[in-house]
Amino acid sequence: MKLHKLLVLMAATVMSLSLSAHTLRSPQGVLQLNVELNQKGTPVYELYRGEQTVLRPSSLGIEIKGGKHFTEGFEIDTVTYSTFDEEWTPVWGEQATIRNHYNEMAVQLFQPATKRTMVLRFRLYDDGLGFRYEFPYQSKLSYFIITDEKTQFALTGDHTACWVPGDSYTQEYVINKTRLSEIRGKIASMSFNPTYNYLFSPTGVMTALQLITDEGLYLNIHEAALVDYACMHLDVDDKNWVLTSYLTSNARGEKCHMQAPCHTPWRSIIVADNACDVLASNLTLNLNEPCAYDDTSWIRPIKYVGVWWEMIVGKSAWSYTRELNNIHLDNVDYTKLKPHGRHGATTAHVKEYIDFAAAHNIDAVLVEGWNVGWEDWFGKEKEYVFDFQTPYPDFDIDEVNRYAKSKGVQMIMHHETSASIRNYERHIHKAYELMNRYGYPAVKSGYVGNIRPVGEHHYGQWMVNHYLWCVTEAAKYKIMVNAHEAVRPTGLCRTYPNLIGNESARGMEYEAFGGTPADHTTLLPFTRLMGGPMDFTPGIFEMDISKANPNNKNRVHSTLARQLALYVTMSSPLQMAADLIENYERFPDAFRFIEQVALDWQQSIYLEAEPGDYVTVARKEKGGERWFVGCSVDERGHTAEFPLSFLDKGVKYKATIYADAPDAHFLENPQAYTITSRTVTSRTKFSQLCAPGGGFAVIIEKL
Amino acid sequence: MKLHKLLVLMAATVMSLSLSAHTLRSPQGVLQLNVELNQKGTPVYELYRGEQTVLRPSSLGIEIKGGKHFTEGFEIDTVTYSTFDEEWTPVWGEQATIRNHYNEMAVQLFQPATKRTMVLRFRLYDDGLGFRYEFPYQSKLSYFIITDEKTQFALTGDHTACWVPGDSYTQEYVINKTRLSEIRGKIASMSFNPTYNYLFSPTGVMTALQLITDEGLYLNIHEAALVDYACMHLDVDDKNWVLTSYLTSNARGEKCHMQAPCHTPWRSIIVADNACDVLASNLTLNLNEPCAYDDTSWIRPIKYVGVWWEMIVGKSAWSYTRELNNIHLDNVDYTKLKPHGRHGATTAHVKEYIDFAAAHNIDAVLVEGWNVGWEDWFGKEKEYVFDFQTPYPDFDIDEVNRYAKSKGVQMIMHHETSASIRNYERHIHKAYELMNRYGYPAVKSGYVGNIRPVGEHHYGQWMVNHYLWCVTEAAKYKIMVNAHEAVRPTGLCRTYPNLIGNESARGMEYEAFGGTPADHTTLLPFTRLMGGPMDFTPGIFEMDISKANPNNKNRVHSTLARQLALYVTMSSPLQMAADLIENYERFPDAFRFIEQVALDWQQSIYLEAEPGDYVTVARKEKGGERWFVGCSVDERGHTAEFPLSFLDKGVKYKATIYADAPDAHFLENPQAYTITSRTVTSRTKFSQLCAPGGGFAVIIEKL
């Protein structure tokens, strides 16, 4: 292995670009990019960090239908350099202001055989590179169909990778941390469902892909601003360590319908010499366009509880009846059907959640299963599966909303589409109107199941278009969107900040579906979260799921203290306190943390991190003086040690520490936690033991 | 050939069903149906007209995905007989009242291997048979996917057929009249466009399929009430003369997603011993459900002119500019683009049509090309191709509608979708709202091009669902729909009478695109028109298209007198006077017929007809005493002879006859016509010479 790698590196040196290449340096000179055409007229780029090669010569190109590919035969027409430096203010997020500072090189290519022009635009930051293909308005190119994008990332060796399989259906996988060379074997050992899963390659993976080189570089490959284009996966050449882009197909095997002037999303790679800097990078957001909305006053972070976990664990049900073996939605009178008695979303039960929210500083209540159709929502590829309008007989939508309003609590709407896209689009305006009528500020939408129309996939261009359309239509109604099972985010929340959440990864629910390894929440920040916040739904206090449903023997792979930490380690403007009320009432002191934790941040400081091991971050609330620190660790446990130098100097603070008890263990003793207070200052060296599968959460307030 | 046919007929006799078959006779005993299970437990039916075999034993069955097919292994559970007789009143049509009189046999089949039930429901009329597959609510069947329907029509020989190729994209073919045995060779000799046309079989044909047996029977096979199911074509076994159903596929090659209780559309066969009785049959309408709307007062026949033929011939254009080679609809300012000067739908020009309509008893004006996007509407598979809202800068929609209202003229809306279905559905409600705002009573919609999303086809279940959805949504806005390039109609206008028209066949426009044989309008009534009215757009007075556009050398294959006849021979509640105003102003006496001809009928009497040769029909206007007679003939000419015995006895009438002049000829002298008057009574024997490609039209009024 070692010898092999050495040879590859030598080859890389030989293949290195000539001095005639066009070169771009990042603002501080940390990164250097070279771009040139090879002998075939194919554009090739390489990336260095100081003396270290990040990417060996990597070719770029796009293949199109019925025409000469944009892969070779190019001449360089012009190379234009520019620089950009600004601070911008996100509506919500990990930082109150973000600096966007890059040097840019636009390489205009001309293909004499077709008289067509393509521009490669590179933006080089000190912490990474973004580039995209652009097709300007021109006489010889208007409409074209992309059949393949051949963007290479030629790595320097068999890096360690944090990855999930490259599926067109779901991202809800356990995140693997292996060598690139181990991906093939790992995927081969996994079981997939041929009805749903579609893997494009035996070595295909999704982005964001976190890589760690043996030399200690942390690389993170993703895309930014995925708009009206197919989602990019990566095909791993596990002999030569070259990653090549793969785009999700439509029913005809094509990838993207394009119309010049147009461009691809940004392909991005974050480069850092430590893991914290990867998490702190704003590259993905910076590569997105500024906010598209004039008025964003209606976009507000939300903390919520809901009628949800009880269905996930199997204590109650989304559905209302078992009397029929199928439901014709346009021809059913639920009031004449015998209820099965396990329906969760009843008026009385929802009021309990409203009462709880009102008593505990929780903004809102989500209710799933409020609307008719849940009896046969899944696996039927049913077209007219929901109407998003009609409540079950035992859910009095008028009364629920009246009651919530009287308690100062908001309601969160739920639209499961069952991936029947036309049906959702046909009903969406009336559904949004209903939300406006009652004052619902946000909707959780879902896309479970195979896409209807068949032939389209969750991550193809047609669906990418749909997800964003729902968000921009929602904005017309001042509605925030939290879309589950949608394509993983790519920083679009900068442009469309009413996209306040996505799932698009394995969330807490899988703890009730079979379980998730304890290191999962130390890997998510390096993968799924690179593109935007996740509605992970933390806050489970009862790890033994059989206590809620004796038939469900699963358990949550976490200590209780770590559940609190997740509100900090996985930043999101939308945070659920996901557990049952009864479990929160058993641990009111621990729940105090969830009540208090902020949702929006002035500043975030990643204190220590190693993908798959631990993540520790301190965040200062926006509009306040409190700091919150969270730490989530893997099954081996960890002692976090860091200075509190981020605190104001000369000021005394009270730190309230929600930690694992010394005998805590995510499997054996997960509910053993301690809550302690101490005085700290900017000079305090903080140290805290985390149990296996544990973590801690801290509130630091000025005394 | 003769010997071969004889052998087949002998085989048919041997295969004839046993006396134990279940038998159904039509009300007057004209037709007899036998149904039984064969040795495999496959349902088989046969049909007789008196002593004549219409259909030899023909098997029935449906194949499904991932389960035992509904094709064999059945037992007969129960056979239920009933009879039905009613008169009903269509909102518009060829008759003021229609008798629906049939005997019914419901054969309930049980498949022991699956414990599933399927019902075959047969409705036998004296003029034909309808039957369908039904899947009642049952414990062992809810959702299923049909992969094939294997409905046979086992004919008795090599009948003469009037057919078009079985394409999933278009029906706009020349109608062939050949022996069944000649279909294969004819299709092989035709040229198709692989980008668009999809032929499922070298011998595939569409319905309605008109057949003529050597024994003089006229059979017409079609389907009725095509709702949420794929369109049925027929595959011709040209050795054994068996036709088998073929359903249009989705992107995955499946045919229909079903949910019990459910049923297929009706499969129908009209049986008559003369061609006139086929045209007079109401079988297709009778097999449809009664009107779904309580209030139909807003549904009214319309005679219209429009900004259309001038674009078809190439005299003016739908588009506005040539300045850009493509249009991004969300990012274009047409007011800044240089117009090419050939745009048809200008405010001033539309006012000319409004003035003409007001002066000539024409109800309405259609305007195509009024809305932005026409520069690149075709062949791009463009998603966001139209918004159905935004007029071109030179079309002042406020002023046009104000002016039309002031003149007592209605405007007809136009929605070309370019087959971008999602885009249309996203905009349709706002588009209908715009129509309501201005008072447009009807929309002509179009579906030119490959369906987006790709993988769906014009005649698949997904699109069938779309077409009807547009109609039922339109009804909520009291809007009538005339959909072009939609699936051919199946009598749904009985249930949804705001579906006032369809194209779904080769219309007049093809005369400007290369031409259509002179017999076309004698074949359409037996094929396309069996399912509902066609917006054929007759009334072209100038056959030499180069007079409108010197670059277009095509000509209309008809005499002028025949153009008038089409308003009578091809009944429709929506009739266009399609030619340019200037051509009507050259022939004001002939145009008088178009001004006067009725659109809705008390009674229709087919006087003589032979598919491909001639069609002559007399129709009495609804709410009046006038009769209109039309006759359209093929390229050989014809002398029509019939008694006027349908007139009230003892009453004198004035007949105004618009006929071919003695020297008229559709190619040499098409504009030679005579207008004569004579007194007629019910005892008059009417005789009129029709030129080759000619015809005549008569108005008969009480003196």
mmCIF file with all atom_site columns, N, CA, C and O in Angstrom, chain A residues 106-136:
data_model
loop_
_atom_site.group_PDB
_atom_site.id
_atom_site.type_symbol
_atom_site.label_atom_id
_atom_site.label_alt_id
_atom_site.label_comp_id
_atom_site.label_asym_id
_atom_site.label_entity_id
_atom_site.label_seq_id
_atom_site.pdbx_PDB_ins_code
_atom_site.Cartn_x
_atom_site.Cartn_y
_atom_site.Cartn_z
_atom_site.occupancy
_atom_site.B_iso_or_equiv
_atom_site.pdbx_formal_charge
_atom_site.auth_seq_id
_atom_site.auth_comp_id
_atom_site.auth_asym_id
_atom_site.auth_atom_id
_atom_site.pdbx_PDB_model_num
ATOM 1   N N  . ALA A 1 106 ? -11.723 33.699 -14.442 1.00 0.00 ? 106 ALA A N  1
ATOM 2   C CA . ALA A 1 106 ? -12.699 33.193 -15.412 1.00 0.00 ? 106 ALA A CA 1
ATOM 3   C C  . ALA A 1 106 ? -11.955 32.838 -16.688 1.00 0.00 ? 106 ALA A C  1
ATOM 4   O O  . ALA A 1 106 ? -11.364 33.700 -17.333 1.00 0.00 ? 106 ALA A O  1
ATOM 5   N N  . VAL A 1 107 ? -11.965 31.563 -17.004 1.00 0.00 ? 107 VAL A N  1
ATOM 6   C CA . VAL A 1 107 ? -11.253 31.089 -18.186 1.00 0.00 ? 107 VAL A CA 1
ATOM 7   C C  . VAL A 1 107 ? -12.273 30.880 -19.291 1.00 0.00 ? 107 VAL A C  1
ATOM 8   O O  . VAL A 1 107 ? -13.106 29.966 -19.223 1.00 0.00 ? 107 VAL A O  1
ATOM 9   N N  . GLN A 1 108 ? -12.224 31.743 -20.278 1.00 0.00 ? 108 GLN A N  1
ATOM 10  C CA . GLN A 1 108 ? -13.177 31.615 -21.377 1.00 0.00 ? 108 GLN A CA 1
ATOM 11  C C  . GLN A 1 108 ? -12.590 30.710 -22.442 1.00 0.00 ? 108 GLN A C  1
ATOM 12  O O  . GLN A 1 108 ? -11.549 31.005 -23.032 1.00 0.00 ? 108 GLN A O  1
ATOM 13  N N  . LEU A 1 109 ? -13.286 29.620 -22.686 1.00 0.00 ? 109 LEU A N  1
ATOM 14  C CA . LEU A 1 109 ? -12.799 28.622 -23.634 1.00 0.00 ? 109 LEU A CA 1
ATOM 15  C C  . LEU A 1 109 ? -13.600 28.714 -24.926 1.00 0.00 ? 109 LEU A C  1
ATOM 16  O O  . LEU A 1 109 ? -14.806 28.974 -24.911 1.00 0.00 ? 109 LEU A O  1
ATOM 17  N N  . PHE A 1 110 ? -12.925 28.460 -26.005 1.00 0.00 ? 110 PHE A N  1
ATOM 18  C CA . PHE A 1 110 ? -13.567 28.464 -27.314 1.00 0.00 ? 110 PHE A CA 1
ATOM 19  C C  . PHE A 1 110 ? -13.304 27.123 -27.987 1.00 0.00 ? 110 PHE A C  1
ATOM 20  O O  . PHE A 1 110 ? -12.190 26.605 -27.938 1.00 0.00 ? 110 PHE A O  1
ATOM 21  N N  . GLN A 1 111 ? -14.355 26.560 -28.543 1.00 0.00 ? 111 GLN A N  1
ATOM 22  C CA . GLN A 1 111 ? -14.231 25.264 -29.208 1.00 0.00 ? 111 GLN A CA 1
ATOM 23  C C  . GLN A 1 111 ? -14.371 25.509 -30.715 1.00 0.00 ? 111 GLN A C  1
ATOM 24  O O  . GLN A 1 111 ? -15.484 25.661 -31.224 1.00 0.00 ? 111 GLN A O  1
ATOM 25  N N  . PRO A 1 112 ? -13.266 25.583 -31.427 1.00 0.00 ? 112 PRO A N  1
ATOM 26  C CA . PRO A 1 112 ? -13.343 25.966 -32.845 1.00 0.00 ? 112 PRO A CA 1
ATOM 27  C C  . PRO A 1 112 ? -14.254 25.055 -33.663 1.00 0.00 ? 112 PRO A C  1
ATOM 28  O O  . PRO A 1 112 ? -14.956 25.533 -34.566 1.00 0.00 ? 112 PRO A O  1
ATOM 29  N N  . ALA A 1 113 ? -14.281 23.780 -33.337 1.00 0.00 ? 113 ALA A N  1
ATOM 30  C CA . ALA A 1 113 ? -15.084 22.850 -34.142 1.00 0.00 ? 113 ALA A CA 1
ATOM 31  C C  . ALA A 1 113 ? -16.572 23.198 -34.094 1.00 0.00 ? 113 ALA A C  1
ATOM 32  O O  . ALA A 1 113 ? -17.317 22.883 -35.023 1.00 0.00 ? 113 ALA A O  1
ATOM 33  N N  . THR A 1 114 ? -17.012 23.788 -33.006 1.00 0.00 ? 114 THR A N  1
ATOM 34  C CA . THR A 1 114 ? -18.433 24.114 -32.866 1.00 0.00 ? 114 THR A CA 1
ATOM 35  C C  . THR A 1 114 ? -18.673 25.614 -32.808 1.00 0.00 ? 114 THR A C  1
ATOM 36  O O  . THR A 1 114 ? -19.817 26.043 -32.786 1.00 0.00 ? 114 THR A O  1
ATOM 37  N N  . LYS A 1 115 ? -17.616 26.382 -32.708 1.00 0.00 ? 115 LYS A N  1
ATOM 38  C CA . LYS A 1 115 ? -17.709 27.835 -32.512 1.00 0.00 ? 115 LYS A CA 1
ATOM 39  C C  . LYS A 1 115 ? -18.489 28.172 -31.235 1.00 0.00 ? 115 LYS A C  1
ATOM 40  O O  . LYS A 1 115 ? -19.220 29.147 -31.165 1.00 0.00 ? 115 LYS A O  1
ATOM 41  N N  . ARG A 1 116 ? -18.339 27.297 -30.244 1.00 0.00 ? 116 ARG A N  1
ATOM 42  C CA . ARG A 1 116 ? -19.047 27.507 -28.993 1.00 0.00 ? 116 ARG A CA 1
ATOM 43  C C  . ARG A 1 116 ? -18.087 27.946 -27.891 1.00 0.00 ? 116 ARG A C  1
ATOM 44  O O  . ARG A 1 116 ? -16.903 27.588 -27.916 1.00 0.00 ? 116 ARG A O  1
ATOM 45  N N  . THR A 1 117 ? -18.636 28.655 -26.945 1.00 0.00 ? 117 THR A N  1
ATOM 46  C CA . THR A 1 117 ? -17.857 29.214 -25.841 1.00 0.00 ? 117 THR A CA 1
ATOM 47  C C  . THR A 1 117 ? -18.347 28.617 -24.525 1.00 0.00 ? 117 THR A C  1
ATOM 48  O O  . THR A 1 117 ? -19.555 28.474 -24.307 1.00 0.00 ? 117 THR A O  1
ATOM 49  N N  . MET A 1 118 ? -17.418 28.267 -23.673 1.00 0.00 ? 118 MET A N  1
ATOM 50  C CA . MET A 1 118 ? -17.732 27.815 -22.320 1.00 0.00 ? 118 MET A CA 1
ATOM 51  C C  . MET A 1 118 ? -16.769 28.539 -21.388 1.00 0.00 ? 118 MET A C  1
ATOM 52  O O  . MET A 1 118 ? -15.580 28.678 -21.713 1.00 0.00 ? 118 MET A O  1
ATOM 53  N N  . VAL A 1 119 ? -17.267 28.994 -20.284 1.00 0.00 ? 119 VAL A N  1
ATOM 54  C CA . VAL A 1 119 ? -16.426 29.683 -19.307 1.00 0.00 ? 119 VAL A CA 1
ATOM 55  C C  . VAL A 1 119 ? -16.276 28.803 -18.081 1.00 0.00 ? 119 VAL A C  1
ATOM 56  O O  . VAL A 1 119 ? -17.267 28.259 -17.583 1.00 0.00 ? 119 VAL A O  1
ATOM 57  N N  . LEU A 1 120 ? -15.046 28.659 -17.616 1.00 0.00 ? 120 LEU A N  1
ATOM 58  C CA . LEU A 1 120 ? -14.809 28.021 -16.322 1.00 0.00 ? 120 LEU A CA 1
ATOM 59  C C  . LEU A 1 120 ? -14.514 29.134 -15.333 1.00 0.00 ? 120 LEU A C  1
ATOM 60  O O  . LEU A 1 120 ? -13.552 29.887 -15.506 1.00 0.00 ? 120 LEU A O  1
ATOM 61  N N  . ARG A 1 121 ? -15.368 29.243 -14.338 1.00 0.00 ? 121 ARG A N  1
ATOM 62  C CA . ARG A 1 121 ? -15.185 30.318 -13.358 1.00 0.00 ? 121 ARG A CA 1
ATOM 63  C C  . ARG A 1 121 ? -14.721 29.701 -12.045 1.00 0.00 ? 121 ARG A C  1
ATOM 64  O O  . ARG A 1 121 ? -15.397 28.832 -11.488 1.00 0.00 ? 121 ARG A O  1
ATOM 65  N N  . PHE A 1 122 ? -13.555 30.126 -11.616 1.00 0.00 ? 122 PHE A N  1
ATOM 66  C CA . PHE A 1 122 ? -12.945 29.613 -10.380 1.00 0.00 ? 122 PHE A CA 1
ATOM 67  C C  . PHE A 1 122 ? -12.943 30.720 -9.333  1.00 0.00 ? 122 PHE A C  1
ATOM 68  O O  . PHE A 1 122 ? -12.523 31.847 -9.609  1.00 0.00 ? 122 PHE A O  1
ATOM 69  N N  . ARG A 1 123 ? -13.402 30.383 -8.142  1.00 0.00 ? 123 ARG A N  1
ATOM 70  C CA . ARG A 1 123 ? -13.303 31.330 -7.019  1.00 0.00 ? 123 ARG A CA 1
ATOM 71  C C  . ARG A 1 123 ? -12.452 30.676 -5.946  1.00 0.00 ? 123 ARG A C  1
ATOM 72  O O  . ARG A 1 123 ? -12.832 29.630 -5.392  1.00 0.00 ? 123 ARG A O  1
ATOM 73  N N  . LEU A 1 124 ? -11.317 31.292 -5.688  1.00 0.00 ? 124 LEU A N  1
ATOM 74  C CA . LEU A 1 124 ? -10.378 30.689 -4.755  1.00 0.00 ? 124 LEU A CA 1
ATOM 75  C C  . LEU A 1 124 ? -10.367 31.471 -3.450  1.00 0.00 ? 124 LEU A C  1
ATOM 76  O O  . LEU A 1 124 ? -10.101 32.673 -3.426  1.00 0.00 ? 124 LEU A O  1
ATOM 77  N N  . TYR A 1 125 ? -10.739 30.770 -2.394  1.00 0.00 ? 125 TYR A N  1
ATOM 78  C CA . TYR A 1 125 ? -10.726 31.305 -1.038  1.00 0.00 ? 125 TYR A CA 1
ATOM 79  C C  . TYR A 1 125 ? -9.503  30.741 -0.324  1.00 0.00 ? 125 TYR A C  1
ATOM 80  O O  . TYR A 1 125 ? -8.918  29.748 -0.773  1.00 0.00 ? 125 TYR A O  1
ATOM 81  N N  . ASP A 1 126 ? -9.191  31.310 0.802   1.00 0.00 ? 126 ASP A N  1
ATOM 82  C CA . ASP A 1 126 ? -8.104  30.711 1.580   1.00 0.00 ? 126 ASP A CA 1
ATOM 83  C C  . ASP A 1 126 ? -8.515  29.361 2.159   1.00 0.00 ? 126 ASP A C  1
ATOM 84  O O  . ASP A 1 126 ? -7.656  28.556 2.500   1.00 0.00 ? 126 ASP A O  1
ATOM 85  N N  . ASP A 1 127 ? -9.798  29.130 2.260   1.00 0.00 ? 127 ASP A N  1
ATOM 86  C CA . ASP A 1 127 ? -10.233 27.838 2.808   1.00 0.00 ? 127 ASP A CA 1
ATOM 87  C C  . ASP A 1 127 ? -10.868 26.929 1.775   1.00 0.00 ? 127 ASP A C  1
ATOM 88  O O  . ASP A 1 127 ? -11.461 25.906 2.138   1.00 0.00 ? 127 ASP A O  1
ATOM 89  N N  . GLY A 1 128 ? -10.721 27.271 0.512   1.00 0.00 ? 128 GLY A N  1
ATOM 90  C CA . GLY A 1 128 ? -11.267 26.345 -0.463  1.00 0.00 ? 128 GLY A CA 1
ATOM 91  C C  . GLY A 1 128 ? -11.481 26.947 -1.830  1.00 0.00 ? 128 GLY A C  1
ATOM 92  O O  . GLY A 1 128 ? -11.227 28.142 -2.056  1.00 0.00 ? 128 GLY A O  1
ATOM 93  N N  . LEU A 1 129 ? -11.978 26.100 -2.705  1.00 0.00 ? 129 LEU A N  1
ATOM 94  C CA . LEU A 1 129 ? -12.175 26.462 -4.103  1.00 0.00 ? 129 LEU A CA 1
ATOM 95  C C  . LEU A 1 129 ? -13.610 26.177 -4.513  1.00 0.00 ? 129 LEU A C  1
ATOM 96  O O  . LEU A 1 129 ? -14.189 25.153 -4.130  1.00 0.00 ? 129 LEU A O  1
ATOM 97  N N  . GLY A 1 130 ? -14.170 27.092 -5.276  1.00 0.00 ? 130 GLY A N  1
ATOM 98  C CA . GLY A 1 130 ? -15.425 26.823 -5.953  1.00 0.00 ? 130 GLY A CA 1
ATOM 99  C C  . GLY A 1 130 ? -15.241 27.080 -7.438  1.00 0.00 ? 130 GLY A C  1
ATOM 100 O O  . GLY A 1 130 ? -14.518 28.016 -7.813  1.00 0.00 ? 130 GLY A O  1
ATOM 101 N N  . PHE A 1 131 ? -15.841 26.266 -8.251  1.00 0.00 ? 131 PHE A N  1
ATOM 102 C CA . PHE A 1 131 ? -15.772 26.528 -9.694  1.00 0.00 ? 131 PHE A CA 1
ATOM 103 C C  . PHE A 1 131 ? -17.039 26.000 -10.349 1.00 0.00 ? 131 PHE A C  1
ATOM 104 O O  . PHE A 1 131 ? -17.716 25.123 -9.828  1.00 0.00 ? 131 PHE A O  1
ATOM 105 N N  . ARG A 1 132 ? -17.340 26.575 -11.471 1.00 0.00 ? 132 ARG A N  1
ATOM 106 C CA . ARG A 1 132 ? -18.510 26.099 -12.203 1.00 0.00 ? 132 ARG A CA 1
ATOM 107 C C  . ARG A 1 132 ? -18.304 26.298 -13.700 1.00 0.00 ? 132 ARG A C  1
ATOM 108 O O  . ARG A 1 132 ? -17.428 27.055 -14.127 1.00 0.00 ? 132 ARG A O  1
ATOM 109 N N  . TYR A 1 133 ? -19.132 25.616 -14.454 1.00 0.00 ? 133 TYR A N  1
ATOM 110 C CA . TYR A 1 133 ? -19.164 25.752 -15.905 1.00 0.00 ? 133 TYR A CA 1
ATOM 111 C C  . TYR A 1 133 ? -20.242 26.776 -16.239 1.00 0.00 ? 133 TYR A C  1
ATOM 112 O O  . TYR A 1 133 ? -21.363 26.684 -15.735 1.00 0.00 ? 133 TYR A O  1
ATOM 113 N N  . GLU A 1 134 ? -19.893 27.685 -17.127 1.00 0.00 ? 134 GLU A N  1
ATOM 114 C CA . GLU A 1 134 ? -20.875 28.680 -17.562 1.00 0.00 ? 134 GLU A CA 1
ATOM 115 C C  . GLU A 1 134 ? -20.990 28.654 -19.082 1.00 0.00 ? 134 GLU A C  1
ATOM 116 O O  . GLU A 1 134 ? -19.992 28.485 -19.794 1.00 0.00 ? 134 GLU A O  1
ATOM 117 N N  . PHE A 1 135 ? -22.201 28.823 -19.552 1.00 0.00 ? 135 PHE A N  1
ATOM 118 C CA . PHE A 1 135 ? -22.455 28.850 -20.990 1.00 0.00 ? 135 PHE A CA 1
ATOM 119 C C  . PHE A 1 135 ? -23.095 30.183 -21.310 1.00 0.00 ? 135 PHE A C  1
ATOM 120 O O  . PHE A 1 135 ? -24.290 30.367 -21.097 1.00 0.00 ? 135 PHE A O  1
ATOM 121 N N  . PRO A 1 136 ? -22.286 31.143 -21.767 1.00 0.00 ? 136 PRO A N  1
ATOM 122 C CA . PRO A 1 136 ? -22.840 32.482 -22.037 1.00 0.00 ? 136 PRO A CA 1
ATOM 123 C C  . PRO A 1 136 ? -23.827 32.444 -23.204 1.00 0.00 ? 136 PRO A C  1
ATOM 124 O O  . PRO A 1 136 ? -23.871 31.476 -23.971 1.00 0.00 ? 136 PRO A O  1
#
